[in-house]
């Protein structure tokens, strides 16, 4: 095919005849290029906070600083250390999720219990963002399904912590990228064919079409500095994608610039249990 890379070897054998061996190494080369890019990204992500940390350590060692200034530097150093900590945690999570699934992906987990835990985490983050003034003063309008909403008495087959973490990641992104006063709506949508969807809608800045397909790639960010400001490692959606794949679910992203984004997780009917009570 066009653009394919071939490795060609010629083996002489016997009376002037040759054996020509041609192998398509396109996939191998692509995998190798992706590996190199990943290592380069990780190194860059670690080097940046490390450079800042080393700089502050040197400053603290060599300069006589006022107590207030020292505290400020120590605070900044703590932030950089936190950033590296999050990065390492996310890298470990991703590497675990990229491996083959262990047994235990078929436990029954209540939809209401998952969403309740997500709601507690989301309200805590929304309050924190509001307090920090990162998104301005006003809180988000945050909406979750009522405990007696359709399908809330159903069960998903999977691992509770991974489902909560995947959903929470989408909700956290919606909150982090949506400015103050915006709306974040979480819905559970049972479908007539027995499948179900989790939907996270925000009224944030939206995502341009050219980025949509690449958002779940490791370290892909639309705006690097904005993502860092909000504490992102750039691995969140890659983790979400792999965690959902293990649950037989798929992530679909729709968005319009200036209007907001909708992240929808599709669970096939075989991963959903109707109400057993
Ligand atoms: P990060 O840690 O940078 O947030 P993610 O993998 O979670 O990494 O997301 C990748 C990128 O997708 C983000 O950097 C951001 O540019 C974009 N993004 C994710 N969620 C949203 C959203 N709800 N609204 C707008 N942009 C988003």
Short mmCIF file of C-alpha atoms and ligand atoms in Angstrom, two decimals:
data_model
loop_
_atom_site.label_atom_id
_atom_site.label_comp_id
_atom_site.label_asym_id
_atom_site.label_seq_id
_atom_site.Cartn_x
_atom_site.Cartn_y
_atom_site.Cartn_z
CA UNK A 1 0.00 0.00 0.00
CA UNK A 2 1.00 3.61 -0.40
CA UNK A 3 3.55 4.82 2.15
CA UNK A 4 4.26 1.27 3.35
CA UNK A 5 7.81 0.51 4.47
CA UNK A 6 9.34 -2.72 3.26
CA UNK A 7 12.39 -4.53 4.53
CA UNK A 8 13.90 -6.47 1.62
CA UNK A 9 16.52 -9.18 1.92
CA UNK A 10 18.10 -11.28 -0.83
CA UNK A 11 19.31 -14.79 -0.02
CA UNK A 12 21.43 -16.64 -2.66
CA UNK A 13 20.85 -20.33 -2.77
CA UNK A 14 22.43 -22.91 -5.05
CA UNK A 15 22.88 -22.58 -8.83
CA UNK A 16 22.63 -18.81 -9.18
CA UNK A 17 19.10 -18.61 -7.79
CA UNK A 18 18.03 -16.09 -5.16
CA UNK A 19 15.29 -15.88 -2.63
CA UNK A 20 13.81 -12.43 -2.17
CA UNK A 21 12.22 -11.84 1.21
CA UNK A 22 10.15 -8.67 1.55
CA UNK A 23 8.54 -7.82 4.88
CA UNK A 24 6.12 -5.01 5.58
CA UNK A 25 7.64 -3.25 8.59
CA UNK A 26 5.23 -0.27 8.56
CA UNK A 27 3.47 -1.30 11.80
CA UNK A 28 6.77 -2.08 13.52
CA UNK A 29 8.22 1.28 12.59
CA UNK A 30 5.06 3.08 13.67
CA UNK A 31 5.13 1.32 17.05
CA UNK A 32 8.79 2.23 17.46
CA UNK A 33 8.09 5.88 16.56
CA UNK A 34 5.22 5.97 19.09
CA UNK A 35 7.46 4.47 21.78
CA UNK A 36 10.15 7.08 21.12
CA UNK A 37 7.61 9.90 21.19
CA UNK A 38 6.17 8.60 24.47
CA UNK A 39 9.59 8.45 26.14
CA UNK A 40 10.38 11.97 24.86
CA UNK A 41 7.05 13.25 26.26
CA UNK A 42 7.55 11.63 29.65
CA UNK A 43 11.10 13.00 29.89
CA UNK A 44 9.91 16.47 29.00
CA UNK A 45 7.03 16.35 31.50
CA UNK A 46 9.41 15.29 34.29
CA UNK A 47 12.24 17.61 33.34
CA UNK A 48 10.17 20.79 33.50
CA UNK A 49 9.11 20.56 37.18
CA UNK A 50 12.48 19.06 38.08
CA UNK A 51 14.33 22.07 36.62
CA UNK A 52 12.16 24.41 38.67
CA UNK A 53 12.73 22.34 41.83
CA UNK A 54 16.51 22.22 41.39
CA UNK A 55 16.55 25.97 40.76
CA UNK A 56 14.67 26.72 43.98
CA UNK A 57 16.84 24.33 46.02
CA UNK A 58 19.94 26.17 44.79
CA UNK A 59 18.38 29.54 45.56
CA UNK A 60 17.43 28.46 49.09
CA UNK A 61 20.92 27.08 49.66
CA UNK A 62 22.79 30.13 48.45
CA UNK A 63 20.64 33.13 49.36
CA UNK A 64 19.65 34.50 52.76
CA UNK A 65 15.92 34.97 52.28
CA UNK A 66 13.23 36.52 54.41
CA UNK A 67 10.92 33.99 56.06
CA UNK A 68 7.99 35.04 53.85
CA UNK A 69 9.99 34.64 50.65
CA UNK A 70 11.26 31.24 51.79
CA UNK A 71 7.69 30.09 52.45
CA UNK A 72 6.65 31.22 48.98
CA UNK A 73 9.50 29.26 47.38
CA UNK A 74 8.73 26.19 49.45
CA UNK A 75 5.10 26.41 48.39
CA UNK A 76 6.12 26.55 44.71
CA UNK A 77 8.48 23.62 45.22
CA UNK A 78 5.67 21.63 46.80
CA UNK A 79 3.49 22.34 43.75
CA UNK A 80 6.16 21.04 41.36
CA UNK A 81 6.68 17.92 43.46
CA UNK A 82 2.90 17.34 43.43
CA UNK A 83 2.90 17.64 39.66
CA UNK A 84 5.56 14.96 39.32
CA UNK A 85 3.68 12.81 41.80
CA UNK A 86 0.47 13.03 39.73
CA UNK A 87 2.39 12.28 36.56
CA UNK A 88 3.98 9.14 38.01
CA UNK A 89 0.63 8.01 39.41
CA UNK A 90 -1.06 8.50 36.03
CA UNK A 91 1.76 6.71 34.20
CA UNK A 92 1.44 3.72 36.52
CA UNK A 93 -2.35 3.66 36.13
CA UNK A 94 -2.06 3.84 32.35
CA UNK A 95 0.53 1.09 32.18
CA UNK A 96 -1.68 -1.15 34.36
CA UNK A 97 -4.76 -0.46 32.21
CA UNK A 98 -2.91 -1.05 28.95
CA UNK A 99 -2.02 -4.59 30.06
CA UNK A 100 -4.49 -7.44 29.65
CA UNK A 101 -7.41 -7.33 32.08
CA UNK A 102 -7.20 -9.44 35.21
CA UNK A 103 -10.16 -11.57 36.22
CA UNK A 104 -12.79 -9.68 38.18
CA UNK A 105 -14.23 -7.43 35.48
CA UNK A 106 -17.69 -8.88 35.97
CA UNK A 107 -18.65 -7.76 39.45
CA UNK A 108 -22.08 -6.15 39.73
CA UNK A 109 -21.76 -2.50 40.64
CA UNK A 110 -24.82 -0.33 41.32
CA UNK A 111 -25.19 2.61 38.94
CA UNK A 112 -26.55 4.79 41.78
CA UNK A 113 -23.54 3.98 43.98
CA UNK A 114 -21.08 4.90 41.21
CA UNK A 115 -22.79 8.18 40.41
CA UNK A 116 -23.20 9.08 44.07
CA UNK A 117 -19.45 8.74 44.61
CA UNK A 118 -18.79 10.81 41.46
CA UNK A 119 -21.16 13.49 42.72
CA UNK A 120 -19.41 13.78 46.09
CA UNK A 121 -16.04 14.18 44.30
CA UNK A 122 -17.44 16.64 41.75
CA UNK A 123 -19.05 18.90 44.37
CA UNK A 124 -15.81 18.92 46.37
CA UNK A 125 -13.78 19.90 43.29
CA UNK A 126 -16.30 22.54 42.22
CA UNK A 127 -16.12 24.11 45.71
CA UNK A 128 -12.33 24.00 45.63
CA UNK A 129 -12.10 25.63 42.18
CA UNK A 130 -14.52 28.31 43.33
CA UNK A 131 -12.50 28.91 46.50
CA UNK A 132 -9.25 29.15 44.55
CA UNK A 133 -10.89 31.60 42.18
CA UNK A 134 -9.33 29.64 39.33
CA UNK A 135 -12.59 29.75 37.41
CA UNK A 136 -13.76 33.03 38.88
CA UNK A 137 -15.92 33.45 41.96
CA UNK A 138 -19.17 31.76 40.98
CA UNK A 139 -19.74 28.04 41.38
CA UNK A 140 -20.72 25.74 38.53
CA UNK A 141 -24.29 24.63 38.10
CA UNK A 142 -23.77 20.95 38.60
CA UNK A 143 -26.54 18.48 37.80
CA UNK A 144 -26.66 14.76 38.57
CA UNK A 145 -29.50 12.27 38.06
CA UNK A 146 -31.86 11.86 41.02
CA UNK A 147 -31.47 8.54 42.87
CA UNK A 148 -34.85 7.38 41.52
CA UNK A 149 -34.22 8.45 37.89
CA UNK A 150 -34.67 5.77 35.18
CA UNK A 151 -31.95 3.11 35.20
CA UNK A 152 -30.39 4.24 38.47
CA UNK A 153 -31.46 0.96 40.06
CA UNK A 154 -29.51 -0.96 37.39
CA UNK A 155 -26.09 -2.49 37.69
CA UNK A 156 -22.97 -2.40 35.58
CA UNK A 157 -20.57 -5.29 35.26
CA UNK A 158 -17.08 -4.20 36.10
CA UNK A 159 -14.69 -2.86 38.69
CA UNK A 160 -16.17 -0.08 40.81
CA UNK A 161 -13.00 1.97 41.38
CA UNK A 162 -12.20 1.98 37.66
CA UNK A 163 -15.72 3.00 36.66
CA UNK A 164 -15.82 5.77 39.27
CA UNK A 165 -12.36 6.95 38.21
CA UNK A 166 -13.27 6.99 34.48
CA UNK A 167 -16.54 8.88 35.02
CA UNK A 168 -14.91 11.23 37.53
CA UNK A 169 -12.16 12.03 35.06
CA UNK A 170 -14.72 13.19 32.48
CA UNK A 171 -16.63 15.20 35.09
CA UNK A 172 -13.42 16.71 36.47
CA UNK A 173 -12.38 17.81 32.98
CA UNK A 174 -15.80 19.37 32.39
CA UNK A 175 -15.44 21.35 35.64
CA UNK A 176 -11.80 22.33 35.05
CA UNK A 177 -12.34 23.57 31.51
CA UNK A 178 -15.72 25.26 32.07
CA UNK A 179 -15.55 28.82 33.40
CA UNK A 180 -17.42 30.01 36.47
CA UNK A 181 -21.19 30.01 36.30
CA UNK A 182 -21.13 27.40 33.53
CA UNK A 183 -23.15 24.23 33.63
CA UNK A 184 -22.00 20.64 33.96
CA UNK A 185 -24.70 18.03 33.51
CA UNK A 186 -24.27 14.31 34.18
CA UNK A 187 -26.94 11.97 32.83
CA UNK A 188 -27.53 8.22 32.88
CA UNK A 189 -29.47 7.22 29.79
CA UNK A 190 -30.85 3.66 29.60
CA UNK A 191 -31.63 2.71 25.97
CA UNK A 192 -34.60 0.65 24.71
CA UNK A 193 -32.24 -2.15 23.52
CA UNK A 194 -30.91 -2.73 27.05
CA UNK A 195 -27.68 -0.78 26.51
CA UNK A 196 -27.01 2.44 28.42
CA UNK A 197 -25.06 5.68 28.18
CA UNK A 198 -23.34 7.93 30.61
CA UNK A 199 -23.28 11.50 29.38
CA UNK A 200 -21.22 14.43 30.68
CA UNK A 201 -22.17 17.75 29.10
CA UNK A 202 -20.55 21.09 29.75
CA UNK A 203 -21.01 24.65 28.57
CA UNK A 204 -17.25 25.21 28.39
CA UNK A 205 -15.11 26.50 25.51
CA UNK A 206 -15.74 23.50 23.26
CA UNK A 207 -13.18 21.63 21.17
CA UNK A 208 -12.37 22.28 17.50
CA UNK A 209 -13.12 19.34 15.16
CA UNK A 210 -9.46 18.77 14.24
CA UNK A 211 -8.62 17.92 17.88
CA UNK A 212 -11.53 15.59 18.62
CA UNK A 213 -10.06 12.36 17.25
CA UNK A 214 -6.72 12.86 19.02
CA UNK A 215 -7.93 13.84 22.51
CA UNK A 216 -7.53 10.33 23.97
CA UNK A 217 -3.89 10.08 22.84
CA UNK A 218 -1.33 10.14 25.63
CA UNK A 219 -0.16 13.72 26.37
CA UNK A 220 -2.38 15.25 23.69
CA UNK A 221 -3.55 18.66 24.89
CA UNK A 222 -5.13 21.51 23.00
CA UNK A 223 -3.52 24.14 25.15
CA UNK A 224 -0.50 22.89 27.07
CA UNK A 225 -0.19 25.78 29.48
CA UNK A 226 -3.93 25.93 30.23
CA UNK A 227 -3.96 22.19 30.92
CA UNK A 228 -0.96 22.51 33.28
CA UNK A 229 -2.54 25.48 35.03
CA UNK A 230 -5.55 23.32 35.81
CA UNK A 231 -3.27 20.55 37.11
CA UNK A 232 -3.60 18.22 34.12
CA UNK A 233 -1.01 15.61 33.15
CA UNK A 234 -2.39 15.10 29.64
CA UNK A 235 -2.97 11.42 30.42
CA UNK A 236 -6.53 11.66 31.79
CA UNK A 237 -8.48 10.78 28.65
CA UNK A 238 -6.00 8.06 27.63
CA UNK A 239 -6.64 6.46 31.04
CA UNK A 240 -10.42 6.87 30.59
CA UNK A 241 -10.31 5.25 27.15
CA UNK A 242 -8.39 2.19 28.35
CA UNK A 243 -10.47 1.78 31.52
CA UNK A 244 -13.67 1.89 29.44
CA UNK A 245 -12.35 -0.52 26.81
CA UNK A 246 -11.83 -3.06 29.58
CA UNK A 247 -15.52 -2.69 30.41
CA UNK A 248 -16.57 -3.21 26.79
CA UNK A 249 -17.58 0.47 26.64
CA UNK A 250 -16.70 3.19 24.14
CA UNK A 251 -16.17 6.90 24.49
CA UNK A 252 -17.69 9.33 21.96
CA UNK A 253 -16.89 13.03 22.02
CA UNK A 254 -18.98 15.73 20.39
CA UNK A 255 -18.29 19.41 20.66
CA UNK A 256 -18.86 22.80 19.14
CA UNK A 257 -16.46 25.66 19.67
CA UNK A 258 -17.95 28.24 21.99
CA UNK A 259 -20.91 26.00 22.83
CA UNK A 260 -19.51 23.24 25.03
CA UNK A 261 -18.68 19.56 24.84
CA UNK A 262 -20.47 16.27 25.35
CA UNK A 263 -18.59 13.13 26.38
CA UNK A 264 -20.75 10.00 26.05
CA UNK A 265 -19.84 6.52 27.24
CA UNK A 266 -21.72 3.71 25.48
CA UNK A 267 -22.17 0.50 27.49
CA UNK A 268 -23.43 -2.50 25.51
CA UNK A 269 -26.45 -4.40 26.89
CA UNK A 270 -24.23 -7.34 27.92
CA UNK A 271 -22.49 -5.12 30.50
CA UNK A 272 -25.75 -3.88 32.06
CA UNK A 273 -27.94 -5.71 34.53
CA UNK A 274 -31.59 -4.77 34.87
CA UNK A 275 -33.03 -4.22 38.31
CA UNK A 276 -32.71 -7.53 40.13
CA UNK A 277 -34.75 -6.55 43.16
P1 LIG B 1 -5.39 17.07 30.79
O1 LIG B 1 -4.74 16.44 31.96
O2 LIG B 1 -4.51 17.98 30.01
O3 LIG B 1 -6.73 17.63 31.10
P2 LIG B 1 -6.85 14.99 29.35
O4 LIG B 1 -6.35 13.76 28.68
O5 LIG B 1 -7.83 14.82 30.47
O6 LIG B 1 -5.57 15.81 29.79
O7 LIG B 1 -7.51 15.92 28.24
C1 LIG B 1 -6.80 16.20 27.06
C2 LIG B 1 -7.13 17.59 26.54
O8 LIG B 1 -8.49 17.60 26.09
C3 LIG B 1 -7.05 18.67 27.58
O9 LIG B 1 -5.74 19.18 27.69
C4 LIG B 1 -8.01 19.72 27.02
O10 LIG B 1 -7.33 20.50 26.07
C5 LIG B 1 -9.06 18.89 26.29
N1 LIG B 1 -10.31 18.71 27.06
C6 LIG B 1 -10.64 17.65 27.83
N2 LIG B 1 -11.88 17.78 28.35
C7 LIG B 1 -12.34 18.97 27.90
C8 LIG B 1 -13.59 19.68 28.08
N3 LIG B 1 -14.58 19.20 28.83
N4 LIG B 1 -13.72 20.88 27.44
C9 LIG B 1 -12.72 21.37 26.68
N5 LIG B 1 -11.53 20.75 26.47
C10 LIG B 1 -11.34 19.57 27.07
#
